[in-house]
Amino acid sequence: MSVMYKSTRNSNEKMNASEAILKGLSDDGGLYVPDNIPELDVDLNELAKMDYRQVAFEVMSRMLTDFTPEELMHCIDSAYDKKFDTPLIAPLVKKAGANYLELFHGSTIAFKDMALSILPYLLVTSAKKNNVTNEIVILTATSGDTGKAALAGFADVPGTKIIVFYPKNGVSPIQEKQMVTQKGANTSVVGIIGNFDDAQTGVKNMFNDKTLAADMNGKGYQFSSANSINIGRLVPQMVYYVYAYTRLVANGDIKAGDKINVVVPTGNFGNILAAYYAKEMGLPIAKFICASNENKVLYDFFETGVYDKNREFILTTSPSMDILISSNLERLIYRIAGDDSDKNTELMKALGSNGKYEITPDMKAKLSEFYGNYASEEETAATIKRVYESDGYIMDTHTAVAATVYEKYKTATKDETPTVIASTASPYKFTRSVMEAIDPAYAKQSDFELVDELNKLSGVKIPQAIEDIRSAKVLHDTVCDKSEMESVVRNILGL
Ligand SMILES: *Cc1c(COP(=O)(O)O)cnc(C)c1O
């Protein structure tokens, strides 16, 4: 059965997967959603015998139905290779009463690699299939991790350029160093005076700007997106939930068909939405536990049914989750509105004009599989220290938000369902916050001294991504105001 993609703001316009991947965002400002999610009609015991790439093929071939098996295998094989530091790609590690799904073994050591190592291949294949001759300009807003993962994925890919905007004062020192040292003639990295939401709004505005699109087309360019608004990111993210489940089956921790819970540290709602889509495909998931940091707009939403971004933006030690406008929530809103694009549009308009909307009681009733909670900065740090001291396992700050919320969930519900925690970054990416959580005395040391200390404490090899930036030269130093993003893009492209 073929899957078509339609906009959350207009159900009439339908296109196939490759067209939706190329466009990124619909012209009406909506996000592309599948018009149906096919059943994963493979025995879970059979899936448990497969490796990551084979599972990826089973899941993705059902969602990207206009890709031939050869095209898809090429994309999968090119993405999930030696760039990952383990052939398991996403190992499931049992520690401290939970299963940590380590999604950070790719080249930029955050979970964004899981999708962004394949997106360039999906995009280039999509361009070929649709006879696109324009050069594709990837325009990306990042809260820190998407930027580097997208840069690494698209650097020197023929037929593409990539421009990344990040909040100048809103990412970790290592995240920034990773981005501004990026090589590749087709890469640009720009810091903005503003926060992630400003960067994301600026990028979305450029996508919807018809004059800019016409000027680009005149010069042989067109935009696409590497943000999780692109369906080409969400589909590869469904894979690792299926893979994690099959590891639990393979290890004998559960029987095929048993339910599991998943805990996801959430910012833009892409990662957890991919889990939700995996369930719609048939994966037995009971609860989606949505973990927020002190920017707890999603927790409040699950509690009250009111989404309200009118609040102080807090810079935390889990910067990749410092987000108040959670883009992918729109896809869930559309679903719980009964795939009603008019209703969804009305709510998103309210978000645009008042920064706020309220869902109906009927819609709220459809959120019963979700549990939301949040972790304060103190609780996050305490979790890192506690699990290090009890199990010798050192997790990053984002994963620690998830682990903290999981403890709160268990205390509140006594639910002992086997649980997978999405572990979204290597502790080496947030070394300073992680080490200071373990002992405040580390505050005196430099970033790279702390890298060596972390290595001593954890016994985990220092990732290549960190070694690479120790001595790398800064190649990008453009900084602009959030209001100048379009002129920077015009400048880079010579428009
Ligand atoms: C992006 C990111 C998140 C949040 O993921 P979303 O898909 O935006 O919800 C969490 N942790 C890390 C380390 C990230 O890079």
Short mmCIF file of C-alpha atoms and ligand atoms in Angstrom, two decimals:
data_model
loop_
_atom_site.label_atom_id
_atom_site.label_comp_id
_atom_site.label_asym_id
_atom_site.label_seq_id
_atom_site.Cartn_x
_atom_site.Cartn_y
_atom_site.Cartn_z
CA MET A 1 0.00 0.00 0.00
CA SER A 2 1.39 3.38 -0.87
CA VAL A 3 1.78 6.19 1.63
CA MET A 4 1.14 9.75 0.50
CA TYR A 5 2.05 12.83 2.47
CA LYS A 6 -0.26 15.77 3.11
CA SER A 7 0.03 19.03 4.94
CA THR A 8 -1.29 19.42 8.50
CA ARG A 9 -2.89 22.63 7.24
CA ASN A 10 -4.45 21.38 4.02
CA SER A 11 -5.57 17.76 3.63
CA ASN A 12 -6.28 18.11 -0.09
CA GLU A 13 -2.74 18.52 -1.34
CA LYS A 14 -1.04 15.11 -1.44
CA MET A 15 2.40 14.12 -2.64
CA ASN A 16 4.67 11.15 -2.41
CA ALA A 17 7.51 10.76 0.07
CA SER A 18 10.32 11.96 -2.17
CA GLU A 19 8.46 15.19 -2.99
CA ALA A 20 7.71 15.83 0.68
CA ILE A 21 11.36 15.25 1.59
CA LEU A 22 12.46 17.73 -1.07
CA LYS A 23 10.03 20.41 0.05
CA GLY A 24 10.58 20.01 3.79
CA LEU A 25 7.74 22.31 4.80
CA SER A 26 4.46 22.82 2.97
CA ASP A 27 3.78 26.20 1.29
CA ASP A 28 0.86 26.74 3.67
CA GLY A 29 3.24 26.54 6.64
CA GLY A 30 2.00 23.06 7.59
CA LEU A 31 4.10 19.95 8.18
CA TYR A 32 3.86 16.85 6.01
CA VAL A 33 2.21 13.84 7.63
CA PRO A 34 1.62 10.35 6.23
CA ASP A 35 -1.97 9.76 5.08
CA ASN A 36 -1.76 6.28 6.61
CA ILE A 37 0.79 4.29 8.57
CA PRO A 38 1.11 0.76 7.21
CA GLU A 39 1.28 -2.16 9.60
CA LEU A 40 4.69 -3.60 10.37
CA ASP A 41 3.57 -7.03 9.20
CA VAL A 42 6.79 -8.87 10.04
CA ASP A 43 6.96 -11.23 13.01
CA LEU A 44 8.71 -9.45 15.89
CA ASN A 45 10.73 -12.64 16.52
CA GLU A 46 11.97 -12.44 12.94
CA LEU A 47 12.86 -8.77 13.37
CA ALA A 48 14.80 -9.72 16.51
CA LYS A 49 17.21 -11.70 14.30
CA MET A 50 17.94 -8.71 12.07
CA ASP A 51 20.68 -6.11 12.33
CA TYR A 52 20.06 -2.36 12.38
CA ARG A 53 20.14 -1.92 8.62
CA GLN A 54 17.70 -4.74 8.00
CA VAL A 55 15.29 -3.35 10.57
CA ALA A 56 15.72 0.07 8.95
CA PHE A 57 14.73 -1.39 5.62
CA GLU A 58 11.62 -3.08 7.03
CA VAL A 59 10.42 0.14 8.66
CA MET A 60 11.42 2.70 6.06
CA SER A 61 10.25 0.76 3.01
CA ARG A 62 6.74 0.82 4.48
CA MET A 63 6.80 4.60 4.91
CA LEU A 64 8.75 5.78 1.85
CA THR A 65 6.79 3.83 -0.69
CA ASP A 66 7.95 5.64 -3.82
CA PHE A 67 11.59 4.66 -3.19
CA THR A 68 12.63 1.44 -4.92
CA PRO A 69 14.17 -1.26 -2.69
CA GLU A 70 17.53 -0.62 -4.40
CA GLU A 71 17.34 3.13 -3.76
CA LEU A 72 16.45 2.61 -0.14
CA MET A 73 19.12 -0.02 0.48
CA HIS A 74 21.68 2.31 -1.05
CA CYS A 75 20.63 5.11 1.33
CA ILE A 76 20.62 2.80 4.37
CA ASP A 77 23.97 1.16 3.59
CA SER A 78 25.63 4.51 2.91
CA ALA A 79 24.35 5.99 6.17
CA TYR A 80 24.73 3.27 8.78
CA ASP A 81 28.33 2.28 8.18
CA LYS A 82 31.73 2.91 9.78
CA LYS A 83 30.72 6.47 10.63
CA PHE A 84 29.21 4.80 13.68
CA ASP A 85 31.69 3.59 16.28
CA THR A 86 29.82 0.32 16.83
CA PRO A 87 28.31 -2.13 14.32
CA LEU A 88 25.23 -2.23 16.57
CA ILE A 89 24.62 1.42 15.50
CA ALA A 90 22.31 2.02 18.49
CA PRO A 91 23.27 -0.24 21.43
CA LEU A 92 20.77 -0.89 24.21
CA VAL A 93 22.56 -0.68 27.56
CA LYS A 94 20.97 -2.04 30.73
CA LYS A 95 21.91 0.10 33.75
CA ALA A 96 20.34 1.22 37.00
CA GLY A 97 16.97 -0.45 36.38
CA ALA A 98 16.39 0.87 32.86
CA ASN A 99 17.45 0.27 29.29
CA TYR A 100 19.38 3.16 27.80
CA LEU A 101 19.11 3.24 24.03
CA GLU A 102 22.39 4.94 23.15
CA LEU A 103 21.66 7.00 20.06
CA PHE A 104 24.96 8.86 20.09
CA HIS A 105 27.41 6.55 18.38
CA GLY A 106 27.43 8.49 15.10
CA SER A 107 29.95 11.01 13.88
CA THR A 108 28.72 14.03 15.88
CA ILE A 109 27.85 12.09 19.07
CA ALA A 110 24.20 13.10 19.42
CA PHE A 111 21.04 11.31 18.33
CA LYS A 112 20.61 13.69 15.41
CA ASP A 113 23.13 11.51 13.55
CA MET A 114 20.58 8.70 13.45
CA ALA A 115 18.51 10.64 10.93
CA LEU A 116 21.00 13.14 9.53
CA SER A 117 23.44 10.52 8.35
CA ILE A 118 20.74 9.21 6.00
CA LEU A 119 18.88 12.42 5.10
CA PRO A 120 21.46 13.62 2.52
CA TYR A 121 21.10 10.31 0.66
CA LEU A 122 17.32 10.43 0.84
CA LEU A 123 17.37 14.00 -0.42
CA VAL A 124 19.78 13.46 -3.30
CA THR A 125 17.80 10.35 -4.33
CA SER A 126 14.57 12.37 -4.12
CA ALA A 127 16.06 15.11 -6.30
CA LYS A 128 17.04 12.54 -8.94
CA LYS A 129 13.64 10.87 -8.88
CA ASN A 130 11.91 14.20 -9.39
CA ASN A 131 14.31 15.54 -12.03
CA VAL A 132 15.28 18.50 -9.87
CA THR A 133 18.10 20.47 -11.46
CA ASN A 134 18.31 23.30 -8.92
CA GLU A 135 20.97 23.14 -6.27
CA ILE A 136 19.35 22.29 -2.92
CA VAL A 137 20.02 24.74 -0.11
CA ILE A 138 19.56 23.17 3.29
CA LEU A 139 18.45 25.86 5.70
CA THR A 140 18.63 24.79 9.30
CA ALA A 141 17.98 26.21 12.74
CA THR A 142 19.73 24.38 15.53
CA SER A 143 19.59 24.26 19.30
CA GLY A 144 23.10 22.78 19.04
CA ASP A 145 23.06 19.21 17.79
CA THR A 146 21.09 19.26 14.54
CA GLY A 147 23.47 21.87 13.14
CA LYS A 148 26.61 19.81 13.46
CA ALA A 149 24.96 16.57 12.43
CA ALA A 150 23.49 18.23 9.33
CA LEU A 151 26.82 19.90 8.49
CA ALA A 152 28.61 16.58 8.77
CA GLY A 153 25.98 14.89 6.63
CA PHE A 154 25.88 17.50 3.86
CA ALA A 155 29.50 18.74 3.75
CA ASP A 156 30.73 18.48 0.16
CA VAL A 157 27.64 16.57 -1.01
CA PRO A 158 27.38 17.56 -4.71
CA GLY A 159 24.28 19.54 -5.61
CA THR A 160 23.76 20.87 -2.09
CA LYS A 161 24.64 23.84 0.11
CA ILE A 162 23.96 24.05 3.81
CA ILE A 163 23.40 27.12 6.00
CA VAL A 164 23.06 26.63 9.76
CA PHE A 165 21.80 29.23 12.25
CA TYR A 166 22.45 28.68 15.97
CA PRO A 167 21.79 30.84 19.06
CA LYS A 168 25.17 32.48 19.68
CA ASN A 169 24.85 32.30 23.47
CA GLY A 170 22.64 29.23 23.71
CA VAL A 171 24.79 26.19 22.96
CA SER A 172 27.50 24.32 24.87
CA PRO A 173 31.17 25.26 24.22
CA ILE A 174 31.79 21.89 22.59
CA GLN A 175 28.67 22.18 20.43
CA GLU A 176 29.78 25.59 19.19
CA LYS A 177 33.35 24.48 18.52
CA GLN A 178 32.07 21.48 16.57
CA MET A 179 30.03 23.73 14.29
CA VAL A 180 32.39 26.64 13.70
CA THR A 181 35.25 24.33 12.74
CA GLN A 182 33.20 22.55 10.06
CA LYS A 183 35.03 22.01 6.80
CA GLY A 184 33.40 21.86 3.36
CA ALA A 185 33.13 24.49 0.64
CA ASN A 186 29.32 24.27 0.67
CA THR A 187 28.90 24.91 4.42
CA SER A 188 27.98 28.14 6.26
CA VAL A 189 27.48 28.54 10.01
CA VAL A 190 25.95 31.70 11.50
CA GLY A 191 25.43 32.62 15.15
CA ILE A 192 22.37 34.74 15.85
CA ILE A 193 21.70 37.19 18.64
CA GLY A 194 18.52 35.47 19.76
CA ASN A 195 17.41 32.07 21.03
CA PHE A 196 16.55 28.82 19.25
CA ASP A 197 12.92 29.77 18.77
CA ASP A 198 14.05 32.96 17.01
CA ALA A 199 16.30 30.91 14.73
CA GLN A 200 13.54 28.41 13.97
CA THR A 201 10.96 31.14 13.31
CA GLY A 202 13.40 32.97 11.02
CA VAL A 203 14.02 29.80 9.03
CA LYS A 204 10.30 29.00 8.76
CA ASN A 205 9.62 32.56 7.56
CA MET A 206 12.23 32.19 4.82
CA PHE A 207 10.63 28.91 3.74
CA ASN A 208 7.28 30.67 3.37
CA ASP A 209 8.67 33.73 1.58
CA LYS A 210 7.51 33.60 -2.05
CA THR A 211 9.76 36.47 -3.20
CA LEU A 212 12.81 34.79 -1.77
CA ALA A 213 11.81 31.49 -3.39
CA ALA A 214 11.48 33.21 -6.79
CA ASP A 215 14.85 34.94 -6.42
CA MET A 216 16.43 31.63 -5.45
CA ASN A 217 14.88 29.82 -8.38
CA GLY A 218 16.24 32.54 -10.70
CA LYS A 219 19.74 31.63 -9.52
CA GLY A 220 19.17 27.87 -9.68
CA TYR A 221 18.55 27.25 -5.97
CA GLN A 222 15.73 25.84 -3.91
CA PHE A 223 15.39 25.33 -0.16
CA SER A 224 14.94 22.16 1.78
CA SER A 225 15.10 21.50 5.49
CA ALA A 226 17.22 19.28 7.68
CA ASN A 227 15.12 20.09 10.74
CA SER A 228 12.74 17.53 12.14
CA ILE A 229 9.94 19.32 10.30
CA ASN A 230 11.27 17.26 7.35
CA ILE A 231 9.53 13.89 7.16
CA GLY A 232 12.86 12.51 5.94
CA ARG A 233 14.10 12.90 9.51
CA LEU A 234 11.14 11.42 11.29
CA VAL A 235 10.93 8.18 9.33
CA PRO A 236 14.55 7.10 10.06
CA GLN A 237 13.88 7.88 13.73
CA MET A 238 11.05 5.34 13.89
CA VAL A 239 13.60 2.62 13.18
CA TYR A 240 15.48 2.66 16.47
CA TYR A 241 12.36 2.19 18.57
CA VAL A 242 11.61 -0.97 16.63
CA TYR A 243 15.26 -1.98 16.91
CA ALA A 244 15.30 -1.37 20.70
CA TYR A 245 12.18 -3.47 21.11
CA THR A 246 13.68 -6.33 19.15
CA ARG A 247 16.85 -6.16 21.27
CA LEU A 248 14.70 -6.66 24.38
CA VAL A 249 13.13 -9.67 22.68
CA ALA A 250 16.51 -11.00 21.57
CA ASN A 251 17.90 -10.61 25.11
CA GLY A 252 14.92 -12.43 26.60
CA ASP A 253 13.85 -9.39 28.63
CA ILE A 254 10.40 -9.43 27.03
CA LYS A 255 8.38 -11.75 24.80
CA ALA A 256 7.29 -10.62 21.34
CA GLY A 257 4.02 -8.75 21.82
CA ASP A 258 4.71 -7.55 25.40
CA LYS A 259 4.32 -3.84 25.91
CA ILE A 260 7.16 -1.46 26.74
CA ASN A 261 7.30 2.20 27.77
CA VAL A 262 9.58 4.75 26.21
CA VAL A 263 11.03 7.86 27.86
CA VAL A 264 12.18 10.61 25.55
CA PRO A 265 13.97 13.84 26.50
CA THR A 266 12.01 16.25 24.36
CA GLY A 267 12.49 19.61 22.72
CA ASN A 268 10.99 19.94 19.27
CA PHE A 269 8.90 16.77 19.79
CA GLY A 270 10.44 14.96 16.81
CA ASN A 271 12.03 12.06 18.63
CA ILE A 272 8.97 11.19 20.69
CA LEU A 273 6.67 11.63 17.69
CA ALA A 274 8.74 9.04 15.83
CA ALA A 275 8.01 6.63 18.71
CA TYR A 276 4.32 7.43 18.38
CA TYR A 277 4.43 6.67 14.66
CA ALA A 278 6.26 3.41 15.45
CA LYS A 279 3.36 2.47 17.70
CA GLU A 280 0.89 3.31 14.95
CA MET A 281 2.85 0.90 12.80
CA GLY A 282 2.17 -1.78 15.41
CA LEU A 283 5.06 -1.63 17.86
CA PRO A 284 3.68 -2.52 21.32
CA ILE A 285 4.31 0.68 23.28
CA ALA A 286 2.14 1.44 26.31
CA LYS A 287 3.29 4.88 27.49
CA PHE A 288 5.18 7.74 25.91
CA ILE A 289 6.92 9.51 28.75
CA CYS A 290 7.74 13.03 27.61
CA ALA A 291 10.60 14.56 29.61
CA SER A 292 11.21 18.31 29.64
CA ASN A 293 13.77 20.51 31.31
CA GLU A 294 12.81 23.77 33.03
CA ASN A 295 11.35 25.00 29.72
CA LYS A 296 8.40 22.79 30.59
CA VAL A 297 5.84 24.02 28.08
CA LEU A 298 5.05 20.42 27.08
CA TYR A 299 4.55 19.25 30.66
CA ASP A 300 2.09 22.07 31.22
CA PHE A 301 0.36 21.18 27.96
CA PHE A 302 -0.14 17.53 28.94
CA GLU A 303 -1.41 18.63 32.37
CA THR A 304 -3.85 21.30 31.24
CA GLY A 305 -4.52 20.99 27.50
CA VAL A 306 -3.26 24.55 27.10
CA TYR A 307 -0.12 25.19 25.08
CA ASP A 308 1.31 28.50 26.19
CA LYS A 309 4.71 29.71 25.07
CA ASN A 310 4.31 33.07 26.84
CA ARG A 311 6.91 32.55 29.52
CA GLU A 312 10.52 33.19 30.28
CA PHE A 313 13.00 31.30 28.08
CA ILE A 314 15.46 29.52 30.37
CA LEU A 315 19.01 28.59 29.35
CA THR A 316 19.68 25.18 30.91
CA THR A 317 22.44 22.58 30.94
CA SER A 318 20.38 20.59 28.38
CA PRO A 319 20.41 23.28 25.67
CA SER A 320 19.12 21.02 22.89
CA MET A 321 15.82 21.01 24.75
CA ASP A 322 15.67 24.77 25.38
CA ILE A 323 12.66 25.24 23.14
CA LEU A 324 9.29 26.89 23.69
CA ILE A 325 7.78 26.35 20.23
CA SER A 326 7.79 22.61 19.81
CA SER A 327 7.28 22.27 16.06
CA ASN A 328 6.43 18.62 15.73
CA LEU A 329 3.67 18.81 18.30
CA GLU A 330 1.64 20.15 15.37
CA ARG A 331 1.69 16.68 13.85
CA LEU A 332 0.22 15.20 17.02
CA ILE A 333 -2.37 18.00 17.30
CA TYR A 334 -3.46 17.26 13.75
CA ARG A 335 -3.82 13.56 14.60
CA ILE A 336 -5.82 14.07 17.80
CA ALA A 337 -8.03 16.56 15.95
CA GLY A 338 -9.04 13.57 13.79
CA ASP A 339 -6.80 14.60 10.86
CA ASP A 340 -8.77 17.84 10.66
CA SER A 341 -6.54 20.38 8.96
CA ASP A 342 -8.97 23.27 9.55
CA LYS A 343 -9.03 22.68 13.28
CA ASN A 344 -5.25 22.35 13.37
CA THR A 345 -4.77 25.53 11.32
CA GLU A 346 -7.02 27.45 13.71
CA LEU A 347 -4.92 26.36 16.72
CA MET A 348 -1.60 27.09 14.98
CA LYS A 349 -2.86 30.55 13.98
CA ALA A 350 -3.67 31.19 17.65
CA LEU A 351 -0.15 30.06 18.56
CA GLY A 352 1.25 32.48 15.99
CA SER A 353 -0.79 35.46 17.13
CA ASN A 354 -1.28 34.90 20.89
CA GLY A 355 1.48 32.41 21.61
CA LYS A 356 -1.15 30.10 23.00
CA TYR A 357 -3.98 27.66 22.24
CA GLU A 358 -6.24 25.23 24.06
CA ILE A 359 -7.31 21.83 22.75
CA THR A 360 -10.83 20.46 23.21
CA PRO A 361 -11.67 17.86 25.90
CA ASP A 362 -12.16 15.29 23.09
CA MET A 363 -8.65 15.93 21.84
CA LYS A 364 -7.21 15.83 25.33
CA ALA A 365 -8.82 12.43 25.89
CA LYS A 366 -6.72 11.10 23.01
CA LEU A 367 -3.51 11.95 24.84
CA SER A 368 -3.93 9.28 27.50
CA GLU A 369 -0.87 7.35 26.28
CA PHE A 370 1.31 10.36 27.05
CA TYR A 371 2.76 11.22 30.42
CA GLY A 372 4.62 14.50 30.77
CA ASN A 373 6.92 15.70 33.52
CA TYR A 374 10.07 17.76 33.90
CA ALA A 375 13.37 17.88 35.71
CA SER A 376 14.85 20.93 37.38
CA GLU A 377 18.53 21.77 36.92
CA GLU A 378 19.32 20.46 40.43
CA GLU A 379 17.45 17.20 39.85
CA THR A 380 19.21 16.66 36.52
CA ALA A 381 22.64 17.12 38.07
CA ALA A 382 21.71 14.89 41.03
CA THR A 383 20.68 12.08 38.66
CA ILE A 384 24.02 12.20 36.83
CA LYS A 385 25.87 11.96 40.14
CA ARG A 386 23.63 9.25 41.59
CA VAL A 387 23.82 6.91 38.59
CA TYR A 388 27.56 7.46 38.30
CA GLU A 389 28.03 6.57 41.96
CA SER A 390 25.68 3.57 41.91
CA ASP A 391 26.49 2.06 38.52
CA GLY A 392 29.60 3.81 37.18
CA TYR A 393 27.52 4.89 34.16
CA ILE A 394 27.89 8.53 33.13
CA MET A 395 25.07 10.01 31.11
CA ASP A 396 24.72 13.39 29.46
CA THR A 397 22.43 16.14 30.74
CA HIS A 398 19.58 15.47 28.28
CA THR A 399 19.50 11.79 29.10
CA ALA A 400 19.58 12.74 32.78
CA VAL A 401 16.43 14.82 32.31
CA ALA A 402 14.78 11.68 30.92
CA ALA A 403 16.11 9.45 33.71
CA THR A 404 14.86 11.90 36.33
CA VAL A 405 11.40 12.03 34.80
CA TYR A 406 11.33 8.24 34.57
CA GLU A 407 11.95 8.03 38.34
CA LYS A 408 9.10 10.51 38.93
CA TYR A 409 6.84 8.45 36.69
CA LYS A 410 7.63 5.22 38.54
CA THR A 411 7.06 6.85 41.92
CA ALA A 412 3.74 8.30 40.78
CA THR A 413 2.38 5.20 39.03
CA LYS A 414 4.23 2.14 40.40
CA ASP A 415 4.32 1.02 36.75
CA GLU A 416 7.09 -1.57 36.28
CA THR A 417 6.66 -2.09 32.52
CA PRO A 418 10.07 -2.64 30.87
CA THR A 419 11.23 0.76 29.74
CA VAL A 420 13.56 2.18 27.12
CA ILE A 421 15.13 5.57 27.80
CA ALA A 422 16.29 7.41 24.70
CA SER A 423 19.86 8.42 25.48
CA THR A 424 20.32 11.32 23.12
CA ALA A 425 23.89 12.54 23.53
CA SER A 426 27.31 11.41 24.59
CA PRO A 427 28.40 12.89 27.93
CA TYR A 428 31.47 14.14 26.04
CA LYS A 429 29.28 16.64 24.24
CA PHE A 430 28.24 18.31 27.51
CA THR A 431 31.40 17.57 29.45
CA ARG A 432 31.42 20.68 31.63
CA SER A 433 27.86 20.29 32.90
CA VAL A 434 28.31 16.56 33.40
CA MET A 435 31.57 16.86 35.33
CA GLU A 436 30.32 19.72 37.50
CA ALA A 437 27.28 17.60 38.35
CA ILE A 438 29.61 14.90 39.64
CA ASP A 439 31.81 17.36 41.56
CA PRO A 440 31.52 21.18 41.54
CA ALA A 441 35.31 21.36 42.05
CA TYR A 442 35.73 20.55 38.33
CA ALA A 443 34.51 24.09 37.54
CA LYS A 444 38.12 25.29 37.66
CA GLN A 445 39.32 23.16 34.76
CA SER A 446 39.31 23.88 31.02
CA ASP A 447 36.95 22.12 28.61
CA PHE A 448 39.58 19.76 27.28
CA GLU A 449 41.01 19.01 30.72
CA LEU A 450 37.50 17.96 31.63
CA VAL A 451 37.35 15.69 28.60
CA ASP A 452 40.38 13.84 29.95
CA GLU A 453 38.88 13.70 33.45
CA LEU A 454 35.64 12.28 32.06
CA ASN A 455 37.66 9.65 30.27
CA LYS A 456 39.33 8.67 33.55
CA LEU A 457 36.06 8.47 35.48
CA SER A 458 33.98 6.64 32.90
CA GLY A 459 36.57 4.50 31.16
CA VAL A 460 34.72 5.31 27.91
CA LYS A 461 37.01 6.06 24.99
CA ILE A 462 37.11 9.72 23.94
CA PRO A 463 35.06 9.93 20.73
CA GLN A 464 36.76 10.90 17.49
CA ALA A 465 34.36 13.88 17.25
CA ILE A 466 36.03 15.37 20.34
CA GLU A 467 39.60 14.57 19.29
CA ASP A 468 38.85 16.28 15.97
CA ILE A 469 38.06 19.65 17.53
CA ARG A 470 40.86 19.82 20.09
CA SER A 471 43.08 21.67 17.66
CA ALA A 472 40.71 22.50 14.79
CA LYS A 473 40.70 26.04 13.36
CA VAL A 474 37.61 28.24 13.52
CA LEU A 475 36.34 28.56 9.95
CA HIS A 476 33.01 30.32 10.54
CA ASP A 477 32.62 33.51 12.57
CA THR A 478 29.56 35.28 11.16
CA VAL A 479 27.18 36.59 13.81
CA CYS A 480 23.98 38.49 13.01
CA ASP A 481 20.88 39.78 14.69
CA LYS A 482 17.81 37.55 14.49
CA SER A 483 16.25 40.18 12.19
CA GLU A 484 19.10 39.88 9.67
CA MET A 485 18.87 36.19 8.85
CA GLU A 486 17.39 36.67 5.39
CA SER A 487 19.99 39.20 4.31
CA VAL A 488 22.74 36.83 5.48
CA VAL A 489 21.24 34.07 3.34
CA ARG A 490 20.97 36.39 0.33
CA ASN A 491 24.57 37.34 0.85
CA ILE A 492 25.82 33.75 1.06
CA LEU A 493 23.89 32.77 -2.08
CA GLY A 494 24.74 35.92 -4.00
CA LEU A 495 21.08 36.90 -4.53
C1 LIG B 1 17.56 17.49 19.64
C2 LIG B 1 17.86 16.87 20.96
C3 LIG B 1 16.83 16.55 21.87
C4 LIG B 1 15.38 16.86 21.59
O1 LIG B 1 14.86 16.10 20.53
P1 LIG B 1 13.52 16.55 19.80
O2 LIG B 1 13.36 15.61 18.67
O3 LIG B 1 13.75 17.96 19.37
O4 LIG B 1 12.43 16.47 20.81
C5 LIG B 1 17.17 15.91 23.05
N1 LIG B 1 18.47 15.65 23.35
C6 LIG B 1 19.47 15.96 22.51
C7 LIG B 1 20.87 15.66 22.92
C8 LIG B 1 19.21 16.56 21.29
O5 LIG B 1 20.22 16.87 20.46
#
